[in-house]
Coordinates of C-alpha atoms in Angstrom, one line a residue:
M1 CA -0.1 0.1 0.1
P2 CA 1.3 3.6 -0.6
S3 CA 2.7 5.3 2.5
N4 CA -0.4 7.7 2.5
A5 CA -3.1 5.1 2.0
V6 CA -5.5 5.1 5.1
A7 CA -7.8 2.1 5.8
I8 CA -11.3 3.2 7.2
I9 CA -13.4 0.6 8.7
G10 CA -17.0 1.5 7.9
A11 CA -18.6 3.9 5.2
G12 CA -21.4 5.4 7.5
P13 CA -21.4 9.2 8.2
A14 CA -18.5 8.9 10.4
G15 CA -16.2 7.1 8.0
L16 CA -17.5 9.1 5.0
V17 CA -16.7 12.5 6.6
T18 CA -13.1 11.4 8.0
A19 CA -12.3 10.0 4.4
R20 CA -13.5 13.3 2.8
W21 CA -10.9 15.4 5.2
L22 CA -8.1 12.7 4.8
L23 CA -8.5 13.1 1.3
K24 CA -8.4 16.9 1.4
H25 CA -5.2 16.7 3.2
G26 CA -3.2 14.4 0.9
F27 CA -4.2 10.9 2.1
Q28 CA -5.7 8.3 0.0
P29 CA -8.5 6.5 2.0
I30 CA -10.0 3.3 1.4
L31 CA -13.5 2.6 3.1
Y32 CA -14.5 -1.0 4.0
E33 CA -18.1 -1.5 4.0
A34 CA -20.2 -4.6 4.9
A35 CA -23.3 -3.3 3.1
D36 CA -23.7 -2.8 -0.7
G37 CA -23.3 0.9 -0.3
P38 CA -22.5 4.0 2.0
G39 CA -24.7 5.4 4.6
G40 CA -24.2 3.2 7.9
Q41 CA -27.6 3.0 9.7
W42 CA -29.5 5.2 7.0
N43 CA -28.9 2.3 4.4
A44 CA -31.9 0.4 4.7
T45 CA -30.3 -2.6 2.7
S46 CA -27.2 -2.8 5.4
P47 CA -27.3 -5.9 7.5
L48 CA -26.5 -3.6 10.5
S49 CA -29.2 -0.8 9.9
G50 CA -31.6 -0.3 12.8
T51 CA -33.8 2.3 10.9
W52 CA -37.3 1.4 9.9
R53 CA -39.7 2.5 7.2
G54 CA -40.9 5.9 8.0
M55 CA -38.3 6.7 10.3
R56 CA -37.2 10.4 10.5
T57 CA -34.1 12.2 12.1
N58 CA -34.7 13.4 15.8
T59 CA -32.3 16.4 14.7
S60 CA -33.1 19.0 12.1
R61 CA -31.7 19.1 8.7
V62 CA -29.5 22.1 9.7
M63 CA -27.8 19.8 12.1
T64 CA -28.0 16.4 10.3
R65 CA -25.5 17.5 7.6
F66 CA -21.8 18.4 7.2
S67 CA -20.3 21.7 6.5
D68 CA -19.9 21.7 2.8
L69 CA -23.2 20.2 1.6
D70 CA -26.4 21.3 2.2
H71 CA -29.7 19.2 1.9
P72 CA -31.7 19.6 -1.2
K73 CA -34.0 22.7 -1.3
G74 CA -37.6 21.4 0.0
T75 CA -36.1 18.9 2.3
P76 CA -38.2 18.9 5.4
V77 CA -37.3 19.8 8.7
F78 CA -36.7 16.5 9.9
P79 CA -35.4 14.3 6.9
S80 CA -36.7 10.8 6.3
R81 CA -34.5 7.6 6.0
E82 CA -34.6 7.7 2.4
E83 CA -33.5 11.5 2.2
M84 CA -30.5 11.0 4.8
Y85 CA -29.5 7.9 2.4
A86 CA -29.6 9.8 -0.7
Y87 CA -27.7 12.8 1.2
L88 CA -24.9 10.6 2.2
E89 CA -24.4 8.9 -1.3
G90 CA -24.5 12.7 -2.6
Y91 CA -21.7 13.5 -0.3
A92 CA -19.8 10.6 -1.1
E93 CA -20.2 11.5 -4.7
K94 CA -19.1 15.2 -4.4
F95 CA -15.9 14.3 -2.8
G96 CA -15.0 11.5 -4.9
L97 CA -15.2 8.8 -2.1
M98 CA -17.6 6.3 -4.1
S99 CA -14.7 4.6 -5.9
R100 CA -12.8 4.4 -2.8
I101 CA -15.4 2.2 -0.9
R102 CA -15.1 -1.6 -0.9
C103 CA -18.8 -2.7 -0.7
R104 CA -19.9 -6.2 0.7
T105 CA -16.4 -6.3 2.3
W106 CA -16.3 -7.5 5.9
V107 CA -13.2 -6.7 8.1
E108 CA -12.1 -9.9 9.9
R109 CA -9.1 -9.0 11.6
L110 CA -7.0 -5.9 12.6
Q111 CA -3.8 -6.5 14.1
R112 CA -0.4 -4.8 14.7
A113 CA 2.1 -5.6 11.9
D114 CA 6.0 -6.7 12.4
G115 CA 8.0 -3.6 12.0
G116 CA 5.2 -1.1 12.6
G117 CA 1.8 -0.3 11.1
W118 CA -1.3 -2.5 10.8
L119 CA -2.6 -5.7 9.1
L120 CA -6.1 -5.7 8.0
R121 CA -7.7 -8.7 7.0
S122 CA -11.1 -8.5 4.9
R123 CA -13.4 -10.8 3.1
R124 CA -15.5 -10.4 0.2
D125 CA -17.6 -13.5 -1.0
N126 CA -14.7 -16.1 -0.7
M127 CA -11.9 -13.8 -1.3
V128 CA -9.8 -13.0 1.8
L129 CA -7.5 -10.1 1.4
T130 CA -4.6 -9.0 4.1
E131 CA -3.3 -5.3 3.8
R132 CA -0.8 -3.3 5.5
F133 CA -1.6 0.2 6.5
A134 CA 0.5 2.7 8.1
R135 CA -2.8 4.3 9.7
V136 CA -6.2 2.9 10.0
V137 CA -9.6 4.6 11.3
V138 CA -12.2 2.5 13.1
A139 CA -15.8 4.1 12.1
S140 CA -17.7 0.9 12.3
G141 CA -20.5 2.6 14.6
R142 CA -21.5 2.5 18.0
Y143 CA -25.2 1.0 17.3
V144 CA -24.5 -2.4 15.6
A145 CA -24.7 -5.1 18.2
P146 CA -28.2 -5.2 19.9
E147 CA -28.4 -5.7 23.5
V148 CA -31.4 -7.8 24.9
P149 CA -31.4 -7.8 28.8
S150 CA -32.1 -11.3 30.5
V151 CA -35.9 -11.6 31.5
P152 CA -37.4 -14.5 33.2
G153 CA -39.4 -16.4 30.7
L154 CA -38.6 -14.6 27.8
N155 CA -37.6 -17.5 25.5
G156 CA -41.1 -18.8 26.1
F157 CA -42.9 -15.7 25.0
T158 CA -46.0 -17.2 22.6
G159 CA -47.0 -13.7 21.4
A160 CA -48.0 -14.0 17.7
L161 CA -45.4 -11.6 16.5
G162 CA -42.7 -12.6 19.1
A163 CA -39.8 -10.8 20.8
A164 CA -37.2 -8.8 19.2
H165 CA -34.9 -5.9 19.5
A166 CA -36.0 -2.4 18.2
S167 CA -33.3 -2.7 15.6
Q168 CA -35.7 -5.3 13.9
Y169 CA -38.7 -2.9 14.0
V170 CA -39.9 -2.6 10.4
G171 CA -42.6 0.0 10.8
G172 CA -46.0 0.3 12.5
H173 CA -48.0 -1.3 9.8
A174 CA -46.8 -4.6 11.1
Y175 CA -48.2 -4.1 14.5
R176 CA -52.0 -2.9 13.4
C177 CA -54.5 -4.3 15.7
Q178 CA -52.0 -5.9 17.8
D179 CA -51.2 -5.3 21.4
V180 CA -47.4 -4.3 21.6
L181 CA -45.2 -4.1 24.5
V182 CA -42.0 -1.8 24.2
A183 CA -39.5 -1.9 26.9
G184 CA -37.0 0.9 27.3
C185 CA -37.0 4.4 27.6
S186 CA -34.6 5.6 24.9
I187 CA -35.3 7.8 21.8
S188 CA -35.9 4.5 19.7
A189 CA -37.9 3.0 22.1
L190 CA -40.4 6.0 22.6
E191 CA -40.5 6.8 18.9
I192 CA -41.3 3.4 18.1
A193 CA -44.0 3.3 20.7
S194 CA -45.5 6.4 19.3
D195 CA -45.3 4.9 15.8
A196 CA -47.0 1.8 16.7
A197 CA -49.7 3.7 18.5
L198 CA -50.3 6.1 15.6
S199 CA -50.3 3.3 13.1
G200 CA -53.2 1.6 14.6
A201 CA -52.0 -0.9 17.1
R202 CA -54.9 -1.9 19.3
S203 CA -52.9 -1.2 22.3
V204 CA -49.2 0.1 23.3
T205 CA -47.4 -0.3 26.6
V206 CA -44.0 1.0 27.5
C207 CA -42.2 -0.4 30.4
Y208 CA -38.9 0.8 32.0
R209 CA -36.6 1.0 34.9
R210 CA -36.0 4.6 35.0
Q211 CA -38.1 7.4 33.9
R212 CA -36.2 9.9 32.0
Y213 CA -37.4 13.6 31.2
V214 CA -38.9 13.9 27.7
L215 CA -38.3 16.6 25.2
P216 CA -40.2 16.9 22.1
K217 CA -38.6 17.6 18.8
L218 CA -39.8 21.2 18.6
L219 CA -39.9 23.9 21.0
S220 CA -42.4 26.8 20.1
G221 CA -41.7 25.6 16.3
V222 CA -37.7 25.6 17.1
P223 CA -36.0 22.1 16.7
T224 CA -35.0 21.2 20.4
E225 CA -31.3 21.3 19.5
H226 CA -31.1 24.5 18.4
V227 CA -32.2 25.6 21.8
M228 CA -30.9 23.1 24.3
F229 CA -27.6 22.0 22.6
T230 CA -25.7 25.3 22.5
R231 CA -22.2 26.6 22.9
A232 CA -23.7 28.8 25.8
A233 CA -25.0 25.6 27.5
A234 CA -21.6 23.8 26.9
L235 CA -19.5 26.4 28.3
A236 CA -21.8 27.0 31.1
G237 CA -21.3 23.5 32.0
E238 CA -17.7 23.9 32.4
I239 CA -17.9 26.8 35.1
L240 CA -21.3 25.9 36.9
P241 CA -21.1 23.6 39.8
P242 CA -23.0 20.2 39.0
E243 CA -26.1 20.9 41.3
A244 CA -26.6 24.4 39.9
L245 CA -26.1 23.1 36.5
A246 CA -28.7 20.4 37.1
A247 CA -31.2 22.7 38.7
G248 CA -30.9 25.1 35.9
L249 CA -31.3 22.2 33.1
K250 CA -34.2 21.0 35.1
A251 CA -36.0 24.3 35.3
Q252 CA -35.6 24.6 31.4
V253 CA -36.6 21.2 30.6
L254 CA -39.8 21.6 32.8
S255 CA -40.4 24.8 31.3
V256 CA -40.8 23.6 27.8
A257 CA -41.8 20.0 28.2
G258 CA -43.2 19.5 31.8
A259 CA -42.7 16.8 34.1
P260 CA -43.6 13.1 32.9
D261 CA -45.8 12.2 35.7
Q262 CA -48.0 15.2 35.0
V263 CA -49.5 13.3 31.9
G264 CA -49.6 9.7 33.5
A265 CA -45.9 8.4 32.9
M266 CA -43.8 7.8 36.0
A267 CA -42.1 10.3 38.0
A268 CA -38.4 10.9 37.1
D269 CA -35.5 11.4 39.8
D270 CA -35.2 15.1 41.0
N271 CA -31.9 15.2 39.7
I272 CA -32.1 15.5 36.1
F273 CA -28.4 14.1 35.6
A274 CA -29.6 10.8 37.6
A275 CA -32.7 10.5 35.6
G276 CA -31.5 11.2 32.1
I277 CA -33.1 13.0 29.1
T278 CA -34.8 11.4 26.1
Q279 CA -36.7 12.6 23.3
S280 CA -40.0 12.0 21.5
Q281 CA -42.3 14.5 19.8
H282 CA -45.4 12.4 20.5
F283 CA -44.7 10.1 23.5
L284 CA -46.2 12.2 26.4
P285 CA -49.1 13.5 24.2
L286 CA -50.1 9.9 23.5
V287 CA -49.6 9.1 27.5
A288 CA -51.9 11.8 28.0
E289 CA -54.6 10.6 25.7
G290 CA -54.3 7.1 27.1
R291 CA -53.0 5.6 23.6
I292 CA -49.9 4.5 25.3
A293 CA -49.6 3.2 29.0
V294 CA -46.6 3.3 31.2
R295 CA -45.5 0.3 33.3
P296 CA -42.4 -0.4 35.2
W297 CA -40.0 -3.1 34.2
I298 CA -40.7 -6.6 33.6
E299 CA -40.6 -9.1 36.4
S300 CA -41.4 -12.3 34.2
I301 CA -43.2 -13.7 31.3
D302 CA -45.5 -16.6 30.9
E303 CA -46.4 -17.4 27.5
R304 CA -48.4 -14.3 26.2
A305 CA -48.6 -12.9 29.7
V306 CA -46.2 -10.2 30.9
R307 CA -46.1 -9.3 34.8
F308 CA -44.5 -6.0 35.8
A309 CA -42.6 -5.1 38.8
D310 CA -45.8 -3.2 40.4
G311 CA -47.8 -6.5 39.9
T312 CA -49.9 -5.7 36.9
Q313 CA -50.1 -8.0 34.1
G314 CA -50.9 -7.6 30.5
D315 CA -51.4 -10.1 27.4
F316 CA -49.2 -9.0 24.3
D317 CA -48.5 -10.0 20.9
A318 CA -45.4 -8.6 20.6
I319 CA -42.4 -7.3 22.5
L320 CA -39.8 -5.0 21.4
F321 CA -36.7 -4.2 23.3
G322 CA -35.5 -0.7 22.8
T323 CA -32.7 -1.3 25.3
G324 CA -29.6 0.0 23.5
Y325 CA -26.5 -1.7 22.2
R326 CA -23.4 -3.2 23.1
L327 CA -20.1 -1.6 22.0
S328 CA -18.7 -4.3 19.7
L329 CA -15.4 -4.3 17.8
P330 CA -15.1 -8.0 17.1
F331 CA -12.2 -7.6 14.3
L332 CA -9.8 -6.0 16.9
A333 CA -7.0 -8.4 17.7
P334 CA -7.2 -9.4 21.5
E335 CA -3.9 -7.6 22.3
I336 CA -5.6 -4.5 20.8
A337 CA -9.0 -4.9 22.7
A338 CA -7.0 -5.4 26.0
T339 CA -4.9 -2.3 25.6
L340 CA -8.0 -0.3 24.9
G341 CA -9.8 -1.9 27.9
L342 CA -12.6 -2.9 25.6
D343 CA -15.7 -4.3 26.8
H344 CA -19.5 -3.9 26.0
K345 CA -19.6 -0.6 27.4
H346 CA -16.2 1.2 27.5
I347 CA -13.2 1.8 25.2
D348 CA -10.2 3.6 26.8
L349 CA -9.0 6.4 24.7
C350 CA -7.9 10.1 24.7
D351 CA -10.9 12.3 23.9
H352 CA -12.6 9.6 22.3
T353 CA -10.1 9.3 19.5
F354 CA -6.6 8.2 20.2
H355 CA -4.5 5.8 22.4
P356 CA -1.0 6.6 23.2
E357 CA 0.2 2.9 22.7
L358 CA -1.5 2.6 19.5
E359 CA 0.1 5.1 17.0
G360 CA -1.4 5.3 13.6
L361 CA -4.8 4.1 14.8
A362 CA -7.9 6.2 15.5
F363 CA -11.6 5.8 16.4
A364 CA -14.5 8.0 15.1
G365 CA -18.1 8.0 16.3
L366 CA -17.8 5.3 19.0
Y367 CA -19.6 7.3 21.7
D368 CA -23.1 6.9 22.7
Q369 CA -24.9 10.0 21.5
V370 CA -27.1 12.6 22.8
G371 CA -28.0 15.3 20.5
P372 CA -27.0 16.2 17.0
L373 CA -24.3 13.9 15.8
F374 CA -23.1 15.1 12.3
P375 CA -21.5 18.4 13.2
V376 CA -19.4 16.3 16.0
L377 CA -18.4 13.5 13.5
E378 CA -17.1 16.2 11.1
L379 CA -15.1 18.0 13.8
Q380 CA -13.5 14.5 14.9
G381 CA -12.8 13.7 11.4
R382 CA -11.3 17.1 10.7
W383 CA -9.0 16.7 14.1
I384 CA -7.7 13.2 12.7
A385 CA -6.9 14.5 9.4
S386 CA -5.3 17.9 10.6
A387 CA -3.1 16.0 13.1
W388 CA -2.0 13.3 10.9
A389 CA -1.3 15.6 7.9
G390 CA 0.7 18.1 10.1
V391 CA -1.8 20.7 9.6
I392 CA -2.0 21.1 13.3
P393 CA 0.6 19.6 15.9
A394 CA -0.3 16.0 16.4
P395 CA -0.8 15.4 20.4
S396 CA 2.2 14.2 21.9
H397 CA 2.4 10.7 23.9
D398 CA 2.6 12.4 27.2
A399 CA -0.8 14.6 26.2
L400 CA -2.5 11.3 25.1
A401 CA -1.5 9.6 28.0
V402 CA -3.0 12.3 30.3
G403 CA -6.2 12.2 28.3
L404 CA -6.2 8.4 28.7
A405 CA -6.1 8.6 32.3
R406 CA -8.6 11.3 32.4
G407 CA -11.2 8.9 30.3
R408 CA -10.5 5.9 32.6
A409 CA -11.3 8.1 35.5
Q410 CA -14.8 8.8 34.0
R411 CA -15.7 4.9 33.2
G412 CA -18.2 4.8 36.1
G413 CA -19.9 8.1 35.1
P414 CA -22.6 8.3 32.5
Q415 CA -22.1 6.5 29.2
S416 CA -24.1 8.9 27.1
I417 CA -22.3 12.2 26.1
P418 CA -24.1 15.4 25.0
M419 CA -23.1 16.4 21.7
H420 CA -22.5 20.0 22.2
I421 CA -19.8 19.2 24.8
L422 CA -17.9 16.9 22.2
A423 CA -18.5 19.5 19.6
L424 CA -16.4 22.0 21.5
L425 CA -13.9 19.5 22.7
F426 CA -13.0 18.4 19.1
A427 CA -13.4 22.0 17.8
Q428 CA -10.7 22.9 20.1
K429 CA -8.4 20.0 19.3
A430 CA -8.9 20.8 15.7
G431 CA -8.0 24.5 15.9
V432 CA -11.3 25.6 14.5
E433 CA -13.4 26.7 17.6
P434 CA -14.2 30.3 16.8
D435 CA -12.9 33.3 18.9
L436 CA -16.0 35.1 19.9
S437 CA -14.2 38.3 20.3
R438 CA -13.4 38.1 16.5
W439 CA -17.3 37.8 15.5
P440 CA -19.2 40.6 17.7
E441 CA -22.0 40.4 14.8
L442 CA -22.4 36.5 15.4
E443 CA -22.0 36.6 19.1
R444 CA -25.6 35.7 19.6
A445 CA -25.9 33.5 17.1
L446 CA -22.6 31.6 18.2
L447 CA -23.6 31.3 21.9
F448 CA -27.4 30.8 21.5
G449 CA -28.1 29.5 18.1
P450 CA -27.2 25.8 16.8
L451 CA -23.5 24.5 16.8
S452 CA -24.0 24.3 13.0
P453 CA -21.3 22.7 11.1
V454 CA -20.5 26.0 9.1
S455 CA -20.1 27.7 12.3
F456 CA -16.7 25.8 12.7
R457 CA -15.5 27.0 9.3
L458 CA -15.0 30.6 10.6
Q459 CA -11.3 30.4 11.3
G460 CA -8.4 28.1 11.5
P461 CA -7.6 25.4 8.8
D462 CA -10.0 25.1 6.0
S463 CA -12.2 28.4 6.6
L464 CA -14.6 29.4 4.4
A465 CA -15.3 32.9 3.1
D466 CA -18.9 32.4 3.3
A467 CA -19.0 30.8 6.7
P468 CA -20.3 34.2 8.5
A469 CA -23.2 34.4 6.3
L470 CA -24.0 30.8 6.5
T471 CA -23.6 30.9 10.2
A472 CA -26.1 33.5 10.8
E473 CA -28.4 31.8 8.3
A474 CA -28.5 28.8 10.2
A475 CA -29.0 30.5 13.4
A476 CA -32.0 32.4 12.0
A477 CA -33.4 29.2 9.9
F478 CA -36.6 28.7 12.3
G479 CA -36.9 32.3 13.6
A480 CA -35.1 31.7 17.1
I481 CA -32.4 34.1 16.3
R482 CA -33.0 36.8 13.7
T483 CA -31.1 39.9 15.3
P484 CA -28.0 40.0 17.2
E485 CA -29.7 41.7 20.3
M486 CA -29.7 39.7 23.3
N487 CA -32.3 39.6 26.0
D488 CA -31.5 40.1 29.5
E489 CA -31.2 36.5 30.6
Q490 CA -28.8 35.8 27.6
R491 CA -26.5 38.8 28.6
D492 CA -26.2 37.5 32.0
L493 CA -25.3 34.0 30.6
R494 CA -23.2 35.8 28.1
D495 CA -21.3 37.6 30.8
L496 CA -20.9 34.2 32.8
V497 CA -19.3 32.2 30.1
T498 CA -17.1 34.7 28.7
G499 CA -14.1 33.5 30.6
A500 CA -14.8 29.9 29.4
A501 CA -15.2 31.0 25.7
A502 CA -11.8 32.8 25.8
S503 CA -10.1 29.8 27.3
H504 CA -11.2 27.9 24.5
A505 CA -10.2 30.4 22.0
A506 CA -6.9 30.4 23.5

């Protein structure tokens, strides 16, 4: 292989955007993709896709795109699965990536090569190929290995439609006139329950161990992530004590969405960080209308009968487990997996990307997301490409070791990471976090508007001449921020986070 060749495992959003920036900086990426085309989860024909017919994004088109390709005119606020697949295919075509994707190719093994670099063994049909690379990016996805918990009697469930993981959900049409149980309180669980109820299921029940606070997809006509996942919120999180931050976040959530128990769901923990946040446009209204029932977790199953922890019981035709995914990287050689401390939930990395003992190996998109993902993937891909190309200083071994220790210390904490936190982290690492003092006319948009991908093209490597206008346009897209003037509350928060913003710019 040429010395500038880079293997990328996976041609989903993370793999594609990383390949685009590697190519921009002089590398020759080769993408290994198990499906028949790019797109990852958004490719309905992929054997690893957990999407379903009728599924739409949870984040707006402004935040579910990359910085240098917009969605076609007329795309709805929340694009469909098919529109997202077309977008990613168009992105691959625009940047010359299609010819670099080896489709229907499974990576079977990644191991160290004698003398340095990496050996990658792949299989397509009956042909096995082993190649050597100086650099490899693992972008195979966080949501590919469904997790189904152990439940007494589950194997004996006799409902007509059986029990399955949410990744096997094909759409509400399959559950019309059926009694459906959805287990879990994640976004996918609540969206599937809502879809089944709106598609004509006879009854829908949702059960879970922990009630999360539930945000809708729109707040007064503005996509939720434009309001909640902002730079100001991320910077405030760096300087406020946890209890103050939790109280402020809870007050904000209650003001726009209310408490779940107000409408018949269970009561959430008073500490919003302990409870967690999920999202669904229709779940709480459907609970309020009695079209979705809520129960605590499953105690046992006896044929069609499911008994819940509160002693209630119901008969069901189908059970769908929206209970998440294991972290699965089965192609990593055992010694690499051991170095990474890899298990079904954790991987030890410096800032989710590099490891000091694994030179030339990077990871992209393997975090459990909360919020808009595409801007974060692009920033991480830009950091990897710029560091390897020498556009910015690569992190030293000592810096990586410090970051690795910091990550290991956080192992026992929450696994889900708010994407606005990661966006600022990767932007700082890539040298593209905008200095607010340089953009006074954009201050309100940058602090209180969406963390749009183009807002990270204002300065630093790969800046765009029209980034200021596009950043303002993204902030004004849904009417939340049309003028540079701030209200009193925003001014107070601006003053509070100015120091944190300055430290990022430095």
